[in-house]
Amino acid sequence: MKNFRFTALSQTLDRQVVPVAYPSNKISDYFGSMVFNQTMMREYLTKEAYKSVEMAIEKGTKIERKVADQVASAMKAWAMSKGATHYTHWFHPLTGSTAEKHDAFINPAGGGKALEEFQGNELIQQEPDASSFPSGGLRNTFEARGYTAWDPSSPAFIMESTLCIPTIFVSYTGESLDYKTPLLRSMDALDKASVKVCQLFDKQITKVYPTLGWEQEYFLVDSALFAARPDLVLAGKTVFGHASAKDQQLHDHYFGTIHSRARAFMRDLEIESHILGIPLKTRHNEVAPSQFECAPVYEEANVAVDHNQLLMHLLDTVSRKHHFKVLLHEKPYAVVNGSGKHNNWSLATNTGVNLLTPGKTPLENLRFIAILVNILKALHTHEELVRASVASAGNDLRLGANEAPPAIISAFIGEQLTRTLDEIEQMPALANINNGLSKGALGNIPKIPEILLDNTDRNRTSPFAFTGNKFEFRAVGSLANSAKPMFVLNTIVADQFNEFYEEVKKQIDQNIKREDAIFEVIKSYIKSSKAIRFEGNSYSEEWKEEAKKRGLSNNANTPDAIKAFVSEKVVSLFERNQVLNKRELEARYEIKLDKYVRKIQIESRLMGDLSINHIIPTAIKYQNTLIENARGLKDVLDSKTYVKLSRNQVHNIKEISEHISLIRQYVEEMTDERKTANKLEQCDAQAQSYCYKVKPYFEKIRYHVDKLEMLIDDSLWPLPKYRELLFMK
Ligand code: ADP
Ligand code: MG
């Protein structure tokens, strides 16, 4: 029999570093060269068309058909000058990845000839036959119409000779079928609400938008080893594998020297990213062996989300050139750390201000405190929804496993700010300081020291940490589309800002001075949202107890966590802010449950198949060798010596038998549970069944398989082992 493990291992030993072709020594020579960015638009568009697109980007105004024709024709000219032959609407359906359907720039021109054509209507809208995308019943298959519509706020780009046009994806009746639509709607809601609040402080502020800087973690594994692990190929994670004697316990990988093969891959990835305008900046080794991270400079959230989706695609395509596979699963290996995607989030204004930067004047300081406290209050009100926004089968394995934030949402703001908020809470009303001269009294609000900006006081265990001028949401899964946590964050903060504004306005209407009103509302929020603040170790058991007392949710599993999306409170939140309606939320809930069920089902089948086809036959083969050996010993030894010496042998044979028999039993039981679950018609009941009846077998089966891995002759073991997968040669 051919042992694929050894074939794969021998291939990895021959690997050379793949040389990288540099387009130029200077990034500025090629950065964004395949992007139809503002510079290119200015060059290719008439003044009128350029203005129109600019207005659409900034104010969301509609683009006239005539202008669209001009833009399309300019895009085509630009794209063809770069060698593009096709175009596609590029969107984020609810599968979680990106989708594209390519069309050539072609139109028959009579006389057997053809012309390159691309018209305004092809740019603005398309109707892909997209009946197989998940829609949660929003689009019956006979009514399979789904429309993609151009999103001018994210620039078009060329990838592999195809002009890609970022679009939203909606049903015939206008319901969203993608991640981008609610993201754009939430940004709109956030803009409106933030501007109202900001204008209490500064009338110059007329636009506010969220910024996102993501940090993407991933694993690299040699493509030959990957191919020899059916679980990696089909589920993106290992379902079996005994811990390697050495993995991350020496912390020698974290920030260590990057392996030459990985470095060449990263260089290539950076070049490809820069060509597509993704401002990738940082790269380093992560905690687990063969785990890495990359991060760009932050951008406006919509573009940043598109860039993250694009980067995940590039990770895959570029890694192939270097004989690697990128693992984006949140927990590809048990025992070592899993991967996340930190979403650094802040709010920026048209005046060039980051609203999460403490200001220089007392009024700016008050604004900073107001924004911060409103965010904390929003998080407190909707902690369960925030948790739900990062729920997935893969991320369940990571959250709360002592390597990532727990499934309990809390915020860390650091000692300085905690002290500041405590002081404010204790202060008398502004009007009572300085005899009612509240403008002057503003100066009494504790100053936020400059030192905050290079805040070293960091708490790595917090899911939502303030890091000087932004919040870092650390519970996002590595495979996730960041749009979801982002639209949730935007929406809850928009809603909170609206409430804040109304409360302040009510007081102003009662002739209370503006600053006094703001101050009083902030004070009440500091009190009412206190339970969400936690400065201690979020990985600890004590925190779980404490959080429970504080009434914070702790939903460890996806089916439980995502119920929050369809609660009355959340439906009315999303409807009030016009981000998603009830039908859309229910459809998404259903899709999410279905996806969860499919993932657990695949994993369960894989475990069954590998156990029965790979593991047990190998164990029996080795057991036969032991039995033969014992028999042989009996022939050559006298019976007394035999009894003494064969004890180990017999014990081994028995041990292996026990493992085999338990694996068989558990696989059978698990299969029965699966059959029962599959019969359930309600998708929430099915997801519960997969979560609480099928999934518990995973650990049981794995325990015995991993034991066998340690008992059986290494040369027989069919699957590449952790020590081989995790370390580059
Ligand atoms: P780390 O958290 O690892 O210390 P940094 O603080 O340098 O790393 O930043 C991490 C990410 O946060 C980067 O992508 C960076 O661009 C982003 N970031 C910095 N400022 C902002 C901001 N105002 N809004 C959103 N993201 C930001
Ligand atoms: Mg970070």
mmCIF file with all atom_site columns, N, CA and C in Angstrom, residues 58 150 172 175 230 265 269 282 302 380 431 437-438 441 493 513 519 564 598 617 693 724 728:
data_model
loop_
_atom_site.group_PDB
_atom_site.id
_atom_site.type_symbol
_atom_site.label_atom_id
_atom_site.label_alt_id
_atom_site.label_comp_id
_atom_site.label_asym_id
_atom_site.label_entity_id
_atom_site.label_seq_id
_atom_site.pdbx_PDB_ins_code
_atom_site.Cartn_x
_atom_site.Cartn_y
_atom_site.Cartn_z
_atom_site.occupancy
_atom_site.B_iso_or_equiv
_atom_site.pdbx_formal_charge
_atom_site.auth_seq_id
_atom_site.auth_comp_id
_atom_site.auth_asym_id
_atom_site.auth_atom_id
_atom_site.pdbx_PDB_model_num
ATOM 1  N N  . GLU A 1 58  ? -19.785 60.371 -2.138 1.00 0.00 ? 58  GLU A N  1
ATOM 2  C CA . GLU A 1 58  ? -19.878 61.128 -0.894 1.00 0.00 ? 58  GLU A CA 1
ATOM 3  C C  . GLU A 1 58  ? -21.295 61.253 -0.357 1.00 0.00 ? 58  GLU A C  1
ATOM 4  N N  . TRP A 1 150 ? -24.045 48.279 -8.806 1.00 0.00 ? 150 TRP A N  1
ATOM 5  C CA . TRP A 1 150 ? -22.747 48.920 -8.636 1.00 0.00 ? 150 TRP A CA 1
ATOM 6  C C  . TRP A 1 150 ? -22.654 49.712 -7.333 1.00 0.00 ? 150 TRP A C  1
ATOM 7  N N  . TYR A 1 172 ? -35.244 40.455 -6.072 1.00 0.00 ? 172 TYR A N  1
ATOM 8  C CA . TYR A 1 172 ? -36.156 41.185 -6.947 1.00 0.00 ? 172 TYR A CA 1
ATOM 9  C C  . TYR A 1 172 ? -36.973 42.214 -6.163 1.00 0.00 ? 172 TYR A C  1
ATOM 10 N N  . GLU A 1 175 ? -34.760 42.977 -1.112 1.00 0.00 ? 175 GLU A N  1
ATOM 11 C CA . GLU A 1 175 ? -34.154 42.515 0.136  1.00 0.00 ? 175 GLU A CA 1
ATOM 12 C C  . GLU A 1 175 ? -32.699 42.141 -0.090 1.00 0.00 ? 175 GLU A C  1
ATOM 13 N N  . PRO A 1 230 ? -7.238  14.468 4.302  1.00 0.00 ? 230 PRO A N  1
ATOM 14 C CA . PRO A 1 230 ? -8.593  14.712 3.781  1.00 0.00 ? 230 PRO A CA 1
ATOM 15 C C  . PRO A 1 230 ? -9.389  15.709 4.623  1.00 0.00 ? 230 PRO A C  1
ATOM 16 N N  . PHE A 1 265 ? 6.708   34.057 0.239  1.00 0.00 ? 265 PHE A N  1
ATOM 17 C CA . PHE A 1 265 ? 5.256   34.082 0.012  1.00 0.00 ? 265 PHE A CA 1
ATOM 18 C C  . PHE A 1 265 ? 4.675   35.435 0.420  1.00 0.00 ? 265 PHE A C  1
ATOM 19 N N  . LEU A 1 269 ? 2.705   38.188 -1.709 1.00 0.00 ? 269 LEU A N  1
ATOM 20 C CA . LEU A 1 269 ? 1.358   38.590 -1.287 1.00 0.00 ? 269 LEU A CA 1
ATOM 21 C C  . LEU A 1 269 ? 1.266   40.111 -1.179 1.00 0.00 ? 269 LEU A C  1
ATOM 22 N N  . THR A 1 282 ? 1.932   45.482 7.714  1.00 0.00 ? 282 THR A N  1
ATOM 23 C CA . THR A 1 282 ? 2.601   44.733 8.775  1.00 0.00 ? 282 THR A CA 1
ATOM 24 C C  . THR A 1 282 ? 2.562   43.236 8.495  1.00 0.00 ? 282 THR A C  1
ATOM 25 N N  . ASN A 1 302 ? -16.082 50.320 4.398  1.00 0.00 ? 302 ASN A N  1
ATOM 26 C CA . ASN A 1 302 ? -16.576 49.568 3.245  1.00 0.00 ? 302 ASN A CA 1
ATOM 27 C C  . ASN A 1 302 ? -15.415 49.095 2.362  1.00 0.00 ? 302 ASN A C  1
ATOM 28 N N  . HIS A 1 380 ? -23.100 47.738 25.892 1.00 0.00 ? 380 HIS A N  1
ATOM 29 C CA . HIS A 1 380 ? -23.790 47.146 27.029 1.00 0.00 ? 380 HIS A CA 1
ATOM 30 C C  . HIS A 1 380 ? -25.211 46.739 26.657 1.00 0.00 ? 380 HIS A C  1
ATOM 31 N N  . ALA A 1 431 ? -23.101 72.765 36.317 1.00 0.00 ? 431 ALA A N  1
ATOM 32 C CA . ALA A 1 431 ? -23.637 74.060 36.704 1.00 0.00 ? 431 ALA A CA 1
ATOM 33 C C  . ALA A 1 431 ? -23.287 74.403 38.153 1.00 0.00 ? 431 ALA A C  1
ATOM 34 N N  . LEU A 1 437 ? -21.285 78.831 35.723 1.00 0.00 ? 437 LEU A N  1
ATOM 35 C CA . LEU A 1 437 ? -20.613 79.200 34.470 1.00 0.00 ? 437 LEU A CA 1
ATOM 36 C C  . LEU A 1 437 ? -20.122 77.906 33.827 1.00 0.00 ? 437 LEU A C  1
ATOM 37 N N  . SER A 1 438 ? -21.020 77.227 33.199 1.00 0.00 ? 438 SER A N  1
ATOM 38 C CA . SER A 1 438 ? -20.643 75.871 32.811 1.00 0.00 ? 438 SER A CA 1
ATOM 39 C C  . SER A 1 438 ? -19.550 75.809 31.753 1.00 0.00 ? 438 SER A C  1
ATOM 40 N N  . ALA A 1 441 ? -16.683 75.625 33.669 1.00 0.00 ? 441 ALA A N  1
ATOM 41 C CA . ALA A 1 441 ? -16.694 74.398 34.456 1.00 0.00 ? 441 ALA A CA 1
ATOM 42 C C  . ALA A 1 441 ? -16.221 73.205 33.639 1.00 0.00 ? 441 ALA A C  1
ATOM 43 N N  . VAL A 1 493 ? -24.196 51.625 17.533 1.00 0.00 ? 493 VAL A N  1
ATOM 44 C CA . VAL A 1 493 ? -23.670 52.940 17.910 1.00 0.00 ? 493 VAL A CA 1
ATOM 45 C C  . VAL A 1 493 ? -24.555 54.042 17.314 1.00 0.00 ? 493 VAL A C  1
ATOM 46 N N  . LYS A 1 513 ? -28.497 74.333 29.812 1.00 0.00 ? 513 LYS A N  1
ATOM 47 C CA . LYS A 1 513 ? -27.370 74.643 28.928 1.00 0.00 ? 513 LYS A CA 1
ATOM 48 C C  . LYS A 1 513 ? -26.864 73.362 28.264 1.00 0.00 ? 513 LYS A C  1
ATOM 49 N N  . PHE A 1 519 ? -23.344 66.700 29.771 1.00 0.00 ? 519 PHE A N  1
ATOM 50 C CA . PHE A 1 519 ? -22.644 66.169 30.944 1.00 0.00 ? 519 PHE A CA 1
ATOM 51 C C  . PHE A 1 519 ? -23.550 65.248 31.764 1.00 0.00 ? 519 PHE A C  1
ATOM 52 N N  . ALA A 1 564 ? -29.979 35.840 19.025 1.00 0.00 ? 564 ALA A N  1
ATOM 53 C CA . ALA A 1 564 ? -30.054 37.281 19.283 1.00 0.00 ? 564 ALA A CA 1
ATOM 54 C C  . ALA A 1 564 ? -30.467 38.052 18.032 1.00 0.00 ? 564 ALA A C  1
ATOM 55 N N  . ARG A 1 598 ? -24.488 22.282 8.179  1.00 0.00 ? 598 ARG A N  1
ATOM 56 C CA . ARG A 1 598 ? -23.651 21.682 7.116  1.00 0.00 ? 598 ARG A CA 1
ATOM 57 C C  . ARG A 1 598 ? -22.210 21.497 7.582  1.00 0.00 ? 598 ARG A C  1
ATOM 58 N N  . PRO A 1 617 ? -8.408  0.311  10.070 1.00 0.00 ? 617 PRO A N  1
ATOM 59 C CA . PRO A 1 617 ? -7.610  -0.675 9.319  1.00 0.00 ? 617 PRO A CA 1
ATOM 60 C C  . PRO A 1 617 ? -6.123  -0.615 9.686  1.00 0.00 ? 617 PRO A C  1
ATOM 61 N N  . LYS A 1 693 ? -26.102 17.048 20.211 1.00 0.00 ? 693 LYS A N  1
ATOM 62 C CA . LYS A 1 693 ? -26.187 15.591 20.138 1.00 0.00 ? 693 LYS A CA 1
ATOM 63 C C  . LYS A 1 693 ? -25.073 15.000 19.267 1.00 0.00 ? 693 LYS A C  1
ATOM 64 N N  . GLU A 1 724 ? 4.625   17.268 11.840 1.00 0.00 ? 724 GLU A N  1
ATOM 65 C CA . GLU A 1 724 ? 5.011   17.444 10.433 1.00 0.00 ? 724 GLU A CA 1
ATOM 66 C C  . GLU A 1 724 ? 4.264   18.615 9.795  1.00 0.00 ? 724 GLU A C  1
ATOM 67 N N  . MET A 1 728 ? 7.827   24.007 9.316  1.00 0.00 ? 728 MET A N  1
ATOM 68 C CA . MET A 1 728 ? 8.361   24.067 7.952  1.00 0.00 ? 728 MET A CA 1
ATOM 69 C C  . MET A 1 728 ? 9.765   23.496 7.942  1.00 0.00 ? 728 MET A C  1
#
